[in-house]
Coordinates of C-alpha atoms in Angstrom, one line a residue:
Chain A
X1 CA 130.8 149.3 126.7
X2 CA 127.1 149.6 126.1
X3 CA 127.5 148.7 122.4
X4 CA 129.5 145.7 123.4
X5 CA 126.8 144.4 125.6
X6 CA 124.2 145.0 122.9
X7 CA 126.2 143.0 120.4
X8 CA 126.6 140.2 122.9
X9 CA 122.9 140.0 123.4
X10 CA 122.4 140.0 119.7
X11 CA 124.8 137.2 119.2
X12 CA 123.2 135.2 121.9
X13 CA 119.8 135.7 120.3
X14 CA 121.1 134.5 117.0
X15 CA 122.6 131.4 118.5
X16 CA 119.4 130.7 120.4
X17 CA 117.4 130.8 117.2
X18 CA 119.9 128.6 115.4
X19 CA 119.9 126.0 118.1
X20 CA 116.3 126.1 119.3
X21 CA 114.9 123.6 116.8
X22 CA 117.7 121.1 117.5
X23 CA 117.2 121.4 121.3
X24 CA 113.5 121.1 120.8
X25 CA 114.1 117.9 118.9
X26 CA 116.5 116.5 121.4
X27 CA 114.2 117.3 124.3
X28 CA 111.3 115.3 122.8
X29 CA 113.5 112.4 121.9
X30 CA 113.2 111.5 125.6
X31 CA 109.4 111.8 125.6
X32 CA 107.6 108.6 126.7
X33 CA 104.4 110.1 125.4
X34 CA 105.3 109.3 121.8
X35 CA 104.4 112.6 120.2
X36 CA 105.8 116.2 120.0
X37 CA 102.8 117.9 121.6
X38 CA 103.3 117.3 125.3
X39 CA 106.1 115.8 127.4
X40 CA 104.8 113.0 129.5
X41 CA 107.9 111.5 131.1
X42 CA 111.5 110.5 130.6
X43 CA 112.4 107.4 128.6
X44 CA 115.2 105.9 126.6
X45 CA 112.9 103.6 124.6
X46 CA 113.4 105.6 121.3
X47 CA 117.2 105.1 121.5
X48 CA 116.7 101.4 122.2
X49 CA 114.5 101.2 119.2
X50 CA 117.1 102.9 117.0
X51 CA 119.6 100.2 117.9
X52 CA 117.1 97.4 117.5
X53 CA 116.2 98.5 114.0
X54 CA 118.8 96.8 111.8
X55 CA 117.5 98.2 108.6
X56 CA 117.9 101.7 110.0
X57 CA 121.4 101.0 111.2
X58 CA 122.4 99.7 107.8
X59 CA 121.1 102.9 106.3
X60 CA 123.1 104.9 108.8
X61 CA 126.2 102.9 108.0
X62 CA 125.6 103.4 104.2
X63 CA 125.3 107.1 104.7
X64 CA 128.6 107.2 106.6
X65 CA 130.4 105.0 104.1
X66 CA 129.2 107.2 101.2
X67 CA 130.1 110.4 103.0
X68 CA 133.7 109.2 103.9
X69 CA 134.5 107.7 100.6
X70 CA 133.0 110.5 98.5
X71 CA 134.7 113.1 100.6
X72 CA 138.1 111.4 100.4
X73 CA 137.9 110.8 96.7
X74 CA 136.6 114.2 95.8
X75 CA 139.3 115.8 98.0
X76 CA 142.0 114.0 96.0
X77 CA 140.3 115.0 92.7
X78 CA 139.6 118.5 93.9
X79 CA 143.2 119.1 95.0
X80 CA 144.5 118.0 91.6
X81 CA 141.9 120.2 90.0
X82 CA 142.9 123.2 92.1
X83 CA 146.6 122.6 91.2
X84 CA 145.7 122.5 87.5
X85 CA 143.6 125.7 87.7
X86 CA 146.5 127.4 89.5
X87 CA 148.9 126.4 86.8
X88 CA 146.9 128.4 84.2
X89 CA 148.7 131.7 84.2
X90 CA 146.5 133.7 81.7
X91 CA 143.8 135.6 83.4
X92 CA 140.8 134.9 81.1
X93 CA 140.9 131.1 80.8
X94 CA 141.5 130.9 84.5
X95 CA 138.4 133.0 85.2
X96 CA 136.4 130.8 82.9
X97 CA 137.5 127.7 84.7
X98 CA 136.7 129.1 88.1
X99 CA 133.3 130.3 86.9
X100 CA 132.5 126.9 85.5
X101 CA 133.5 125.4 88.9
X102 CA 131.3 127.9 90.7
X103 CA 128.3 127.3 88.5
X104 CA 128.3 123.7 89.7
X105 CA 128.2 124.8 93.3
X106 CA 125.3 127.2 92.8
X107 CA 123.2 125.1 90.5
X108 CA 120.1 123.7 92.2
X109 CA 120.4 120.2 93.6
X110 CA 117.2 119.1 92.0
X111 CA 118.6 119.9 88.6
X112 CA 121.9 118.1 89.4
X113 CA 120.0 115.1 90.7
X114 CA 117.7 114.9 87.7
X115 CA 120.6 115.2 85.3
X116 CA 122.4 112.4 87.1
X117 CA 119.3 110.2 86.9
X118 CA 119.1 110.8 83.2
X119 CA 122.8 110.3 82.7
X120 CA 122.9 107.0 84.6
X121 CA 119.8 105.8 82.7
X122 CA 121.6 106.5 79.4
X123 CA 124.9 104.9 80.2
X124 CA 123.2 102.0 82.0
X125 CA 124.6 102.3 85.5
X126 CA 122.3 100.6 88.0
X127 CA 120.9 102.8 90.7
X128 CA 122.4 102.0 94.1
X129 CA 125.7 102.4 95.9
X130 CA 127.8 103.3 92.9
X131 CA 125.3 105.9 91.5
X132 CA 125.0 107.6 94.9
X133 CA 128.8 107.6 95.4
X134 CA 129.5 109.0 91.9
X135 CA 127.0 111.8 92.2
X136 CA 128.2 112.7 95.7
X137 CA 131.8 112.9 94.4
X138 CA 130.6 115.0 91.5
X139 CA 129.0 117.7 93.7
X140 CA 131.8 117.7 96.2
X141 CA 134.7 118.2 93.9
X142 CA 133.9 121.9 93.1
X143 CA 133.6 122.6 96.9
X144 CA 137.1 121.2 97.5
X145 CA 138.5 123.2 94.7
X146 CA 137.1 126.4 96.2
X147 CA 138.5 125.5 99.6
X148 CA 142.0 124.7 98.3
X149 CA 142.5 127.3 95.7
X150 CA 142.9 130.3 98.1
X151 CA 145.6 128.5 100.0
X152 CA 147.5 127.8 96.7
X153 CA 147.1 131.4 95.7
X154 CA 148.4 132.7 99.0
X155 CA 151.5 130.5 98.8
X156 CA 154.5 132.5 97.6
X157 CA 155.9 131.3 94.3
X158 CA 159.4 132.0 95.8
X159 CA 158.9 128.9 97.8
X160 CA 158.6 126.7 94.7
X161 CA 161.5 128.5 93.0
X162 CA 163.7 128.1 96.0
X163 CA 163.0 124.4 96.2
X164 CA 163.7 124.0 92.5
X165 CA 167.0 126.0 92.9
X166 CA 168.0 123.7 95.6
X167 CA 167.6 120.7 93.3
X168 CA 164.2 119.4 94.2
X169 CA 162.4 117.4 91.5
X170 CA 158.9 118.5 90.4
X171 CA 157.5 115.6 92.5
X172 CA 159.5 116.7 95.5
X173 CA 158.1 120.2 95.2
X174 CA 154.6 118.9 95.1
X175 CA 154.9 116.5 98.0
X176 CA 157.4 118.3 100.3
X177 CA 156.5 122.0 99.6
X178 CA 153.1 122.5 98.1
X179 CA 150.9 119.8 99.7
X180 CA 152.2 120.5 103.3
X181 CA 151.6 124.2 102.8
X182 CA 147.9 123.7 101.7
X183 CA 147.2 121.0 104.2
X184 CA 144.7 123.0 106.2
X185 CA 142.8 123.8 103.0
X186 CA 142.7 120.2 102.1
X187 CA 141.2 119.2 105.4
X188 CA 138.8 122.0 105.3
X189 CA 137.7 120.8 101.9
X190 CA 137.4 117.3 103.1
X191 CA 135.2 118.2 106.0
X192 CA 133.0 120.4 103.8
X193 CA 132.6 117.6 101.4
X194 CA 131.8 115.2 104.3
X195 CA 129.0 117.4 105.6
X196 CA 127.6 118.1 102.2
X197 CA 127.4 114.4 101.5
X198 CA 125.9 113.6 104.9
X199 CA 123.0 115.9 104.6
X200 CA 122.3 115.9 100.9
X201 CA 118.8 115.0 100.1
X202 CA 117.8 116.3 96.7
X203 CA 120.5 114.7 94.6
X204 CA 120.5 111.4 96.5
X205 CA 116.7 111.2 96.3
X206 CA 117.0 110.7 92.5
X207 CA 119.8 108.2 92.4
X208 CA 119.0 105.8 95.3
X209 CA 117.6 102.4 94.5
X210 CA 117.9 98.6 94.7
X211 CA 117.9 98.3 98.4
X212 CA 120.4 101.1 98.9
X213 CA 119.2 104.2 100.7
X214 CA 120.7 107.0 102.7
X215 CA 119.4 108.6 105.9
X216 CA 118.0 111.8 104.4
X217 CA 115.9 109.8 101.9
X218 CA 114.7 107.3 104.5
X219 CA 113.7 110.0 107.0
X220 CA 111.8 111.8 104.2
X221 CA 109.7 108.8 103.2
X222 CA 109.0 108.1 106.9
X223 CA 108.0 111.7 107.6
X224 CA 104.9 111.2 105.4
X225 CA 103.5 109.0 108.2
X226 CA 104.4 111.7 110.8
X227 CA 107.9 111.6 112.2
X228 CA 108.3 109.0 114.8
X229 CA 110.4 109.9 117.9
X230 CA 112.9 107.2 116.7
X231 CA 114.0 109.8 114.2
X232 CA 114.4 112.3 117.0
X233 CA 116.6 109.9 118.8
X234 CA 118.7 109.1 115.7
X235 CA 119.0 112.8 114.9
X236 CA 120.2 113.5 118.4
X237 CA 122.9 110.8 118.1
X238 CA 124.0 112.1 114.7
X239 CA 124.1 115.7 116.0
X240 CA 126.3 114.6 118.9
X241 CA 128.5 112.7 116.5
X242 CA 129.1 115.7 114.2
X243 CA 129.5 118.0 117.1
X244 CA 132.2 115.7 118.5
X245 CA 133.9 115.7 115.1
X246 CA 133.9 119.5 114.9
X247 CA 135.2 119.9 118.4
X248 CA 137.8 117.2 117.8
X249 CA 139.0 119.0 114.7
X250 CA 139.1 122.3 116.5
X251 CA 141.2 121.0 119.5
X252 CA 143.6 119.2 117.2
X253 CA 144.2 122.4 115.2
X254 CA 144.6 124.4 118.4
X255 CA 147.1 122.0 119.8
X256 CA 149.1 122.1 116.6
X257 CA 148.9 125.9 116.5
X258 CA 150.2 126.1 120.0
X259 CA 153.0 123.7 119.2
X260 CA 153.9 125.8 116.1
X261 CA 153.8 128.9 118.2
X262 CA 156.3 127.4 120.8
X263 CA 158.7 126.5 118.0
X264 CA 158.7 130.0 116.8
X265 CA 159.4 131.3 120.3
X266 CA 162.4 129.1 120.7
Chain B
X1 CA 152.8 114.9 103.2
X2 CA 153.3 111.9 105.5
X3 CA 150.5 113.2 107.7
X4 CA 148.2 113.7 104.7
X5 CA 148.8 110.2 103.4
X6 CA 148.3 108.7 106.9
X7 CA 145.1 110.7 107.4
X8 CA 143.6 109.6 104.1
X9 CA 144.7 106.0 104.5
X10 CA 142.9 106.1 107.9
X11 CA 139.8 107.5 106.2
X12 CA 139.7 104.8 103.6
X13 CA 140.3 102.1 106.2
X14 CA 137.4 103.3 108.3
X15 CA 135.2 103.6 105.3
X16 CA 136.0 100.0 104.2
X17 CA 135.6 98.8 107.7
X18 CA 132.1 100.3 107.9
X19 CA 131.4 98.8 104.5
X20 CA 132.4 95.4 105.7
X21 CA 130.2 95.9 108.8
X22 CA 127.2 96.8 106.5
X23 CA 127.6 93.8 104.4
X24 CA 128.0 91.7 107.5
X25 CA 124.7 93.1 108.9
X26 CA 123.1 92.5 105.5
X27 CA 124.2 88.9 105.3
X28 CA 123.2 88.5 108.9
X29 CA 119.7 89.5 107.8
X30 CA 120.1 87.1 104.9
X31 CA 120.0 89.8 102.2
X32 CA 123.0 88.7 100.2
X33 CA 121.7 85.5 98.7
X34 CA 120.2 85.4 95.2
X35 CA 116.7 84.5 96.4
X36 CA 115.4 87.9 97.4
X37 CA 112.2 89.8 96.9
X38 CA 112.3 93.6 96.7
X39 CA 109.1 95.4 97.7
X40 CA 108.6 99.0 96.9
X41 CA 105.8 100.3 99.1
X42 CA 104.5 103.4 100.9
X43 CA 106.2 104.1 104.3
X44 CA 104.9 101.9 107.1
X45 CA 102.2 100.3 104.8
X46 CA 102.7 96.6 105.8
X47 CA 103.0 94.8 109.2
X48 CA 106.7 94.0 109.5
X49 CA 105.8 90.7 111.3
X50 CA 104.1 89.6 108.1
X51 CA 107.3 90.1 106.1
X52 CA 109.1 87.9 108.7
X53 CA 106.4 85.3 108.4
X54 CA 106.7 85.4 104.6
X55 CA 110.5 84.9 104.9
X56 CA 110.1 82.0 107.2
X57 CA 107.5 80.3 105.1
X58 CA 109.2 80.6 101.7
X59 CA 112.9 81.1 102.5
X60 CA 112.8 84.2 100.3
X61 CA 114.4 87.3 101.9
X62 CA 112.5 90.5 101.7
X63 CA 114.0 93.9 101.0
X64 CA 111.5 96.6 101.9
X65 CA 111.9 100.0 100.3
X66 CA 109.6 102.9 100.6
X67 CA 108.4 105.8 98.5
X68 CA 106.2 108.8 99.4
X69 CA 104.3 109.5 96.2
X70 CA 103.0 107.7 93.2
X71 CA 104.9 110.1 91.0
X72 CA 108.3 109.4 92.6
X73 CA 107.7 105.7 92.4
X74 CA 106.8 105.8 88.7
X75 CA 109.9 107.8 87.9
X76 CA 112.1 105.2 89.6
X77 CA 110.5 102.3 87.8
X78 CA 110.5 104.1 84.5
X79 CA 114.2 104.8 84.9
X80 CA 114.8 101.0 84.7
X81 CA 117.9 101.0 86.9
X82 CA 115.9 99.4 89.7
X83 CA 114.7 95.8 90.4
X84 CA 111.5 96.2 92.3
X85 CA 109.4 93.0 92.3
X86 CA 106.3 94.4 93.9
X87 CA 104.9 97.9 94.2
X88 CA 101.6 99.3 95.5
X89 CA 100.4 102.3 93.4
X90 CA 97.0 104.1 93.6
X91 CA 94.4 103.5 91.0
X92 CA 95.1 106.5 88.7
X93 CA 98.8 105.6 88.8
X94 CA 98.0 102.0 87.8
X95 CA 96.1 103.3 84.8
X96 CA 99.0 105.5 83.8
X97 CA 101.7 102.8 84.4
X98 CA 99.6 100.4 82.3
X99 CA 99.5 102.8 79.4
X100 CA 103.2 103.4 79.6
X101 CA 104.0 99.7 79.7
X102 CA 105.6 99.7 83.1
X103 CA 103.7 96.7 84.4
X104 CA 103.9 93.0 83.9
X105 CA 100.6 91.0 83.6
X106 CA 99.6 89.0 86.6
X107 CA 99.1 85.3 86.3
X108 CA 96.0 84.8 88.4
X109 CA 96.2 81.0 88.1
X110 CA 99.0 81.3 90.6
X111 CA 96.9 83.2 93.1
X112 CA 94.8 80.6 94.9
X113 CA 93.7 83.1 97.4
X114 CA 92.2 85.5 94.9
X115 CA 88.8 84.1 95.6
X116 CA 88.7 85.9 99.0
X117 CA 88.6 89.4 97.4
X118 CA 85.2 91.0 97.5
X119 CA 84.0 91.0 93.8
X120 CA 83.0 94.7 94.4
X121 CA 86.7 95.6 94.3
X122 CA 87.6 93.6 91.2
X123 CA 87.3 94.5 87.6
X124 CA 87.3 98.2 88.1
X125 CA 87.6 100.8 85.3
X126 CA 91.3 101.5 86.0
X127 CA 92.2 97.9 85.4
X128 CA 89.5 95.8 83.7
X129 CA 89.8 92.1 84.4
X130 CA 92.6 92.8 87.0
X131 CA 95.2 91.9 84.4
X132 CA 97.9 94.0 86.1
X133 CA 96.8 94.7 89.7
X134 CA 95.4 93.0 92.8
X135 CA 93.6 95.0 95.5
X136 CA 95.6 95.8 98.6
X137 CA 93.7 98.5 100.5
X138 CA 90.9 100.9 99.8
X139 CA 89.4 103.9 101.4
X140 CA 87.4 107.0 101.0
X141 CA 87.7 110.8 101.0
X142 CA 85.8 112.5 103.8
X143 CA 85.7 114.9 106.7
X144 CA 87.6 114.8 109.9
X145 CA 86.2 117.0 112.6
X146 CA 86.8 117.9 116.2
X147 CA 83.3 118.1 117.8
X148 CA 84.7 119.5 121.0
X149 CA 86.0 122.6 119.1
X150 CA 82.7 122.8 117.3
X151 CA 80.8 122.8 120.5
X152 CA 79.5 119.3 120.3
X153 CA 78.2 119.7 116.7
X154 CA 78.2 116.7 114.4
X155 CA 78.9 116.9 110.7
X156 CA 77.4 114.4 108.3
X157 CA 77.4 115.9 104.8
X158 CA 79.4 118.1 102.5
X159 CA 76.7 120.8 102.8
X160 CA 77.5 121.1 106.6
X161 CA 80.8 122.6 105.7
X162 CA 79.1 125.7 104.2
X163 CA 77.6 126.5 107.6
X164 CA 78.7 130.1 108.5
X165 CA 79.5 128.9 112.1
X166 CA 82.6 127.1 110.7
X167 CA 84.2 130.4 109.8
X168 CA 88.0 130.0 109.4
X169 CA 87.9 126.4 110.7
X170 CA 88.4 124.2 107.6
X171 CA 91.7 122.7 106.2
X172 CA 91.6 121.3 102.8
X173 CA 94.1 118.7 101.4
X174 CA 95.8 120.1 98.4
X175 CA 94.4 118.0 95.6
X176 CA 92.5 119.3 92.6
X177 CA 90.3 116.2 92.2
X178 CA 89.5 116.0 95.9
X179 CA 88.5 119.6 96.3
X180 CA 86.7 119.8 92.9
X181 CA 85.1 116.5 93.7
X182 CA 83.8 118.0 97.0
X183 CA 82.3 120.9 95.0
X184 CA 80.6 118.6 92.5
X185 CA 79.4 116.1 95.1
X186 CA 77.9 118.8 97.3
X187 CA 75.8 119.8 94.3
X188 CA 74.7 116.3 93.6
X189 CA 76.9 115.8 90.5
X190 CA 79.3 113.0 89.8
X191 CA 83.0 113.2 90.8
X192 CA 83.8 112.5 87.2
X193 CA 81.6 115.1 85.7
X194 CA 82.9 116.7 82.6
X195 CA 80.1 119.1 81.7
X196 CA 81.4 122.7 81.7
X197 CA 78.3 124.2 83.3
X198 CA 78.5 121.8 86.2
X199 CA 82.2 122.4 86.7
X200 CA 81.7 126.2 86.7
X201 CA 78.8 125.8 89.1
X202 CA 81.0 123.7 91.4
X203 CA 83.7 126.3 91.3
X204 CA 81.3 129.1 92.2
X205 CA 79.9 127.0 95.0
X206 CA 83.4 126.4 96.3
X207 CA 84.0 130.1 96.1
X208 CA 81.2 130.5 98.7
X209 CA 83.1 128.2 101.0
X210 CA 86.1 130.5 101.2
X211 CA 85.2 132.4 104.4
X212 CA 85.3 129.0 106.2
X213 CA 88.6 127.9 104.8
X214 CA 91.6 128.4 107.0
X215 CA 94.2 126.9 104.6
X216 CA 94.9 124.5 101.8
X217 CA 97.8 122.3 102.9
X218 CA 99.7 119.1 102.1
X219 CA 100.7 116.2 104.3
X220 CA 101.1 118.5 107.3
X221 CA 97.3 118.5 107.5
X222 CA 97.5 115.5 109.8
X223 CA 99.8 117.3 112.2
X224 CA 97.6 120.4 112.2
X225 CA 94.4 118.6 112.8
X226 CA 95.9 116.4 115.5
X227 CA 97.3 119.5 117.1
X228 CA 93.9 121.1 117.1
X229 CA 94.9 124.0 114.9
X230 CA 91.6 123.7 113.0
X231 CA 88.4 121.9 113.7
X232 CA 87.6 120.4 110.3
X233 CA 89.6 118.8 107.5
X234 CA 89.1 117.3 104.1
X235 CA 91.3 114.1 104.1
X236 CA 91.7 110.6 102.9
X237 CA 90.3 107.9 105.2
X238 CA 93.8 106.4 105.8
X239 CA 95.0 109.7 107.1
X240 CA 91.9 110.1 109.2
X241 CA 92.4 106.8 111.0
X242 CA 95.9 107.9 111.7
X243 CA 95.0 111.3 113.1
X244 CA 92.2 109.8 115.2
X245 CA 94.8 107.5 116.7
X246 CA 96.7 110.5 117.8
X247 CA 93.8 112.6 119.1
X248 CA 90.7 110.8 120.2
X249 CA 88.5 113.9 120.1
X250 CA 88.5 113.6 116.3
X251 CA 85.8 111.8 114.3
X252 CA 85.6 110.9 110.6
X253 CA 82.6 110.9 108.4
X254 CA 82.0 109.9 104.8
X255 CA 79.6 112.6 103.6
X256 CA 76.1 111.4 102.8
X257 CA 76.1 113.0 99.3
X258 CA 78.8 110.6 98.3
X259 CA 82.5 110.8 97.8
X260 CA 85.5 109.3 96.3
X261 CA 86.5 105.6 96.6
X262 CA 90.2 105.0 96.2
X263 CA 92.4 101.9 95.8
X264 CA 96.0 100.9 96.4
X265 CA 96.7 97.8 94.4
X266 CA 99.7 95.4 94.2
X267 CA 101.4 95.3 90.9
X268 CA 104.5 93.7 89.4
X269 CA 106.7 96.4 87.7
X270 CA 108.4 95.6 84.4
X271 CA 111.8 95.7 86.2
X272 CA 110.9 92.7 88.4
X273 CA 113.5 89.9 88.7
X274 CA 111.7 87.5 91.0
X275 CA 108.4 87.2 89.2
X276 CA 107.7 83.8 90.9
X277 CA 108.4 85.3 94.3
X278 CA 106.2 88.3 93.5
X279 CA 103.2 86.0 92.8
X280 CA 103.9 84.1 96.0
X281 CA 104.0 87.3 97.9
X282 CA 100.7 88.6 96.5
X283 CA 99.1 85.3 97.2
X284 CA 100.5 85.4 100.8
X285 CA 99.0 88.9 101.3
X286 CA 95.7 87.7 100.0
X287 CA 95.5 85.0 102.6
X288 CA 92.6 86.0 104.9
X289 CA 94.5 85.7 108.1
X290 CA 97.5 87.7 106.8
X291 CA 95.2 90.3 105.2
X292 CA 93.3 90.7 108.5
X293 CA 96.6 91.1 110.5
X294 CA 97.8 93.7 108.0
X295 CA 94.5 95.6 108.0
X296 CA 94.6 95.8 111.8
X297 CA 98.2 97.0 111.7
X298 CA 97.9 99.6 109.0
X299 CA 94.4 100.8 109.8
X300 CA 93.1 101.0 106.3
X301 CA 90.1 99.1 104.9
X302 CA 90.7 95.7 103.5
X303 CA 89.1 94.5 100.2
X304 CA 89.4 90.9 101.4
X305 CA 85.9 89.6 102.3
X306 CA 87.2 86.6 104.2
X307 CA 89.6 88.8 106.1
X308 CA 86.9 91.2 107.1
X309 CA 85.1 88.3 108.8
X310 CA 88.2 87.6 110.9
X311 CA 88.5 91.2 112.0
X312 CA 87.2 92.2 115.4
X313 CA 83.7 93.7 115.3
X314 CA 84.8 97.1 116.3
X315 CA 86.9 97.4 113.1
X316 CA 84.7 95.6 110.6
X317 CA 81.5 97.1 112.0
X318 CA 83.0 100.7 111.9
X319 CA 80.7 102.4 109.3
X320 CA 83.2 105.2 109.0
X321 CA 85.8 102.9 107.4
X322 CA 83.5 100.2 106.1
X323 CA 80.4 102.2 105.0
X324 CA 77.1 100.4 104.7
X325 CA 75.6 99.4 101.3
X326 CA 73.5 102.6 101.0
X327 CA 76.5 104.9 101.2
X328 CA 78.8 102.6 99.2
X329 CA 76.4 103.0 96.3
X330 CA 77.2 106.7 96.2
X331 CA 80.9 106.3 96.3
X332 CA 82.7 106.7 93.0
X333 CA 86.2 105.7 91.7
X334 CA 88.1 108.4 89.8
X335 CA 88.0 107.8 86.1
X336 CA 90.8 108.8 83.9
X337 CA 89.4 111.9 82.4
X338 CA 92.1 112.4 79.9
X339 CA 94.9 115.0 79.9
X340 CA 92.8 117.9 78.8
X341 CA 90.0 117.5 81.3
X342 CA 92.5 117.0 84.1
X343 CA 94.3 120.2 83.1
X344 CA 90.9 121.9 83.2
X345 CA 90.2 120.5 86.7
X346 CA 93.6 121.8 87.8
X347 CA 93.0 125.2 86.3
X348 CA 89.6 125.5 88.1
X349 CA 91.2 124.4 91.3
X350 CA 94.0 127.0 90.9
X351 CA 91.5 129.7 90.2
X352 CA 89.6 128.7 93.4
X353 CA 92.9 128.8 95.4
X354 CA 93.8 132.2 94.0
X355 CA 90.4 133.7 95.0
X356 CA 90.2 132.0 98.3
X357 CA 92.3 134.6 100.1

């Protein structure tokens, strides 16, 4: 009992430390004083300013478009990649492929960003929406592979054999057996890619240009002048938005899990 | 499978919907037409109202993009995948960009307002004859201090910093030339001194300052000084005016021994598309009224003599930001000392940093 209480306190402490900076930021986004030193009074001015600043809104929309598109495309590519890797039966080449995939995940963003800048320069792609989208897809694909592969591995090969025995074509097996089975992995991969894209700074910093910018890069260049509370307000909105997404995803999953559980009972 | 297809179809529809919304907002702002001007400038370094005025006057739409360091800006321009029409680098960056062929020459016959610029700020060593750059703002390096924390004491010179009463009170901006320059200036040498004996002496002299130094920091120096974490800071005048806006207990002084004079100039990068528009914009910013409005908004010192006359007395008469002729005499612009000498400066600064704690 005593140990239990201790671990609860510890857990609460950890969460407090995790959320304190965000709460601090949210708190001051309502400060009429205009700085982060002392709280003068409650105001919604900073939120009004966010919505009045069209340039900032365009940048927010850009960020969301890049995140959604890159996450969706890299999920498709990543799933295909995971299927291909799973097909490799021999141990050694498979390990080599997996390691190569993981190297991309652990390599520093700065290196990835600089490499992309050099690559785009050589092949003559103009910096802007396309360059940002391509690089985001590139660093998201390995993440999706990593999220999907365990699901594939966990699937019993008997399922596929049974389907084939019953006369299913290869395509049927893929669309009616394999993909539904790994669905949760696919969505997990999609959401990981989405968040990676949303908060990436280092890679994006190198490949933005020509009037196209994302939020992380914009906030960075504004921070030089001292972060305005508009940024606090915007961050609060984004935090709420992502929190809603996560909770929404959680509740959908739970409802489905309950539904599945009921079916089993019947 | 059906669910997956539906989910992904939905994601793509939402993404394209947002994309349409963006392009709608963009065209609402008038950004989609061919007649645009892309400005690549420091964050918050121009009055947004002036950009609107320029758009109204010329019908050219302005895209304003920001960078946070000369180095980042140079990399983007060097890469060539960008189409910036105007940029505003600092003087040493201009010299470097010129050397690397990143700039287009400026046709001064198109700049009818060039006559308003104070001749003192023209034809400087980093760009003789102003072939590639036109002055935008200038400033100094100096000391910001909080006299309340210092018990009402006033600082006027570099030598004051060595006072033992300032123990653990000084923040330095992390720049080799700024700090070494302070060492050299405090001994009466030039900022651009290359004599080994003088440099070593400056380093030793800086070494004696170490008990007073609290930290050597980057851009966060503004936050720390405004938050009264330390009483004294070595900063650029632009930063100083910003911090003083946040905390009125602070004061700025250009040391009497002399200091650095820096410039941010407008240039046309080699990647520019709208060269005609770029000239029009430079000329627009040189207009005394516009220059004055901009100087008032940004808070840095304007090189525009006619604009200075239009500024309220409390700004133009502020000796801290527009030092009198006697002090101006002592201010020096950084010369390009060459790669080897710069490396030596950096090395000495590094040694000083290592021994300071």
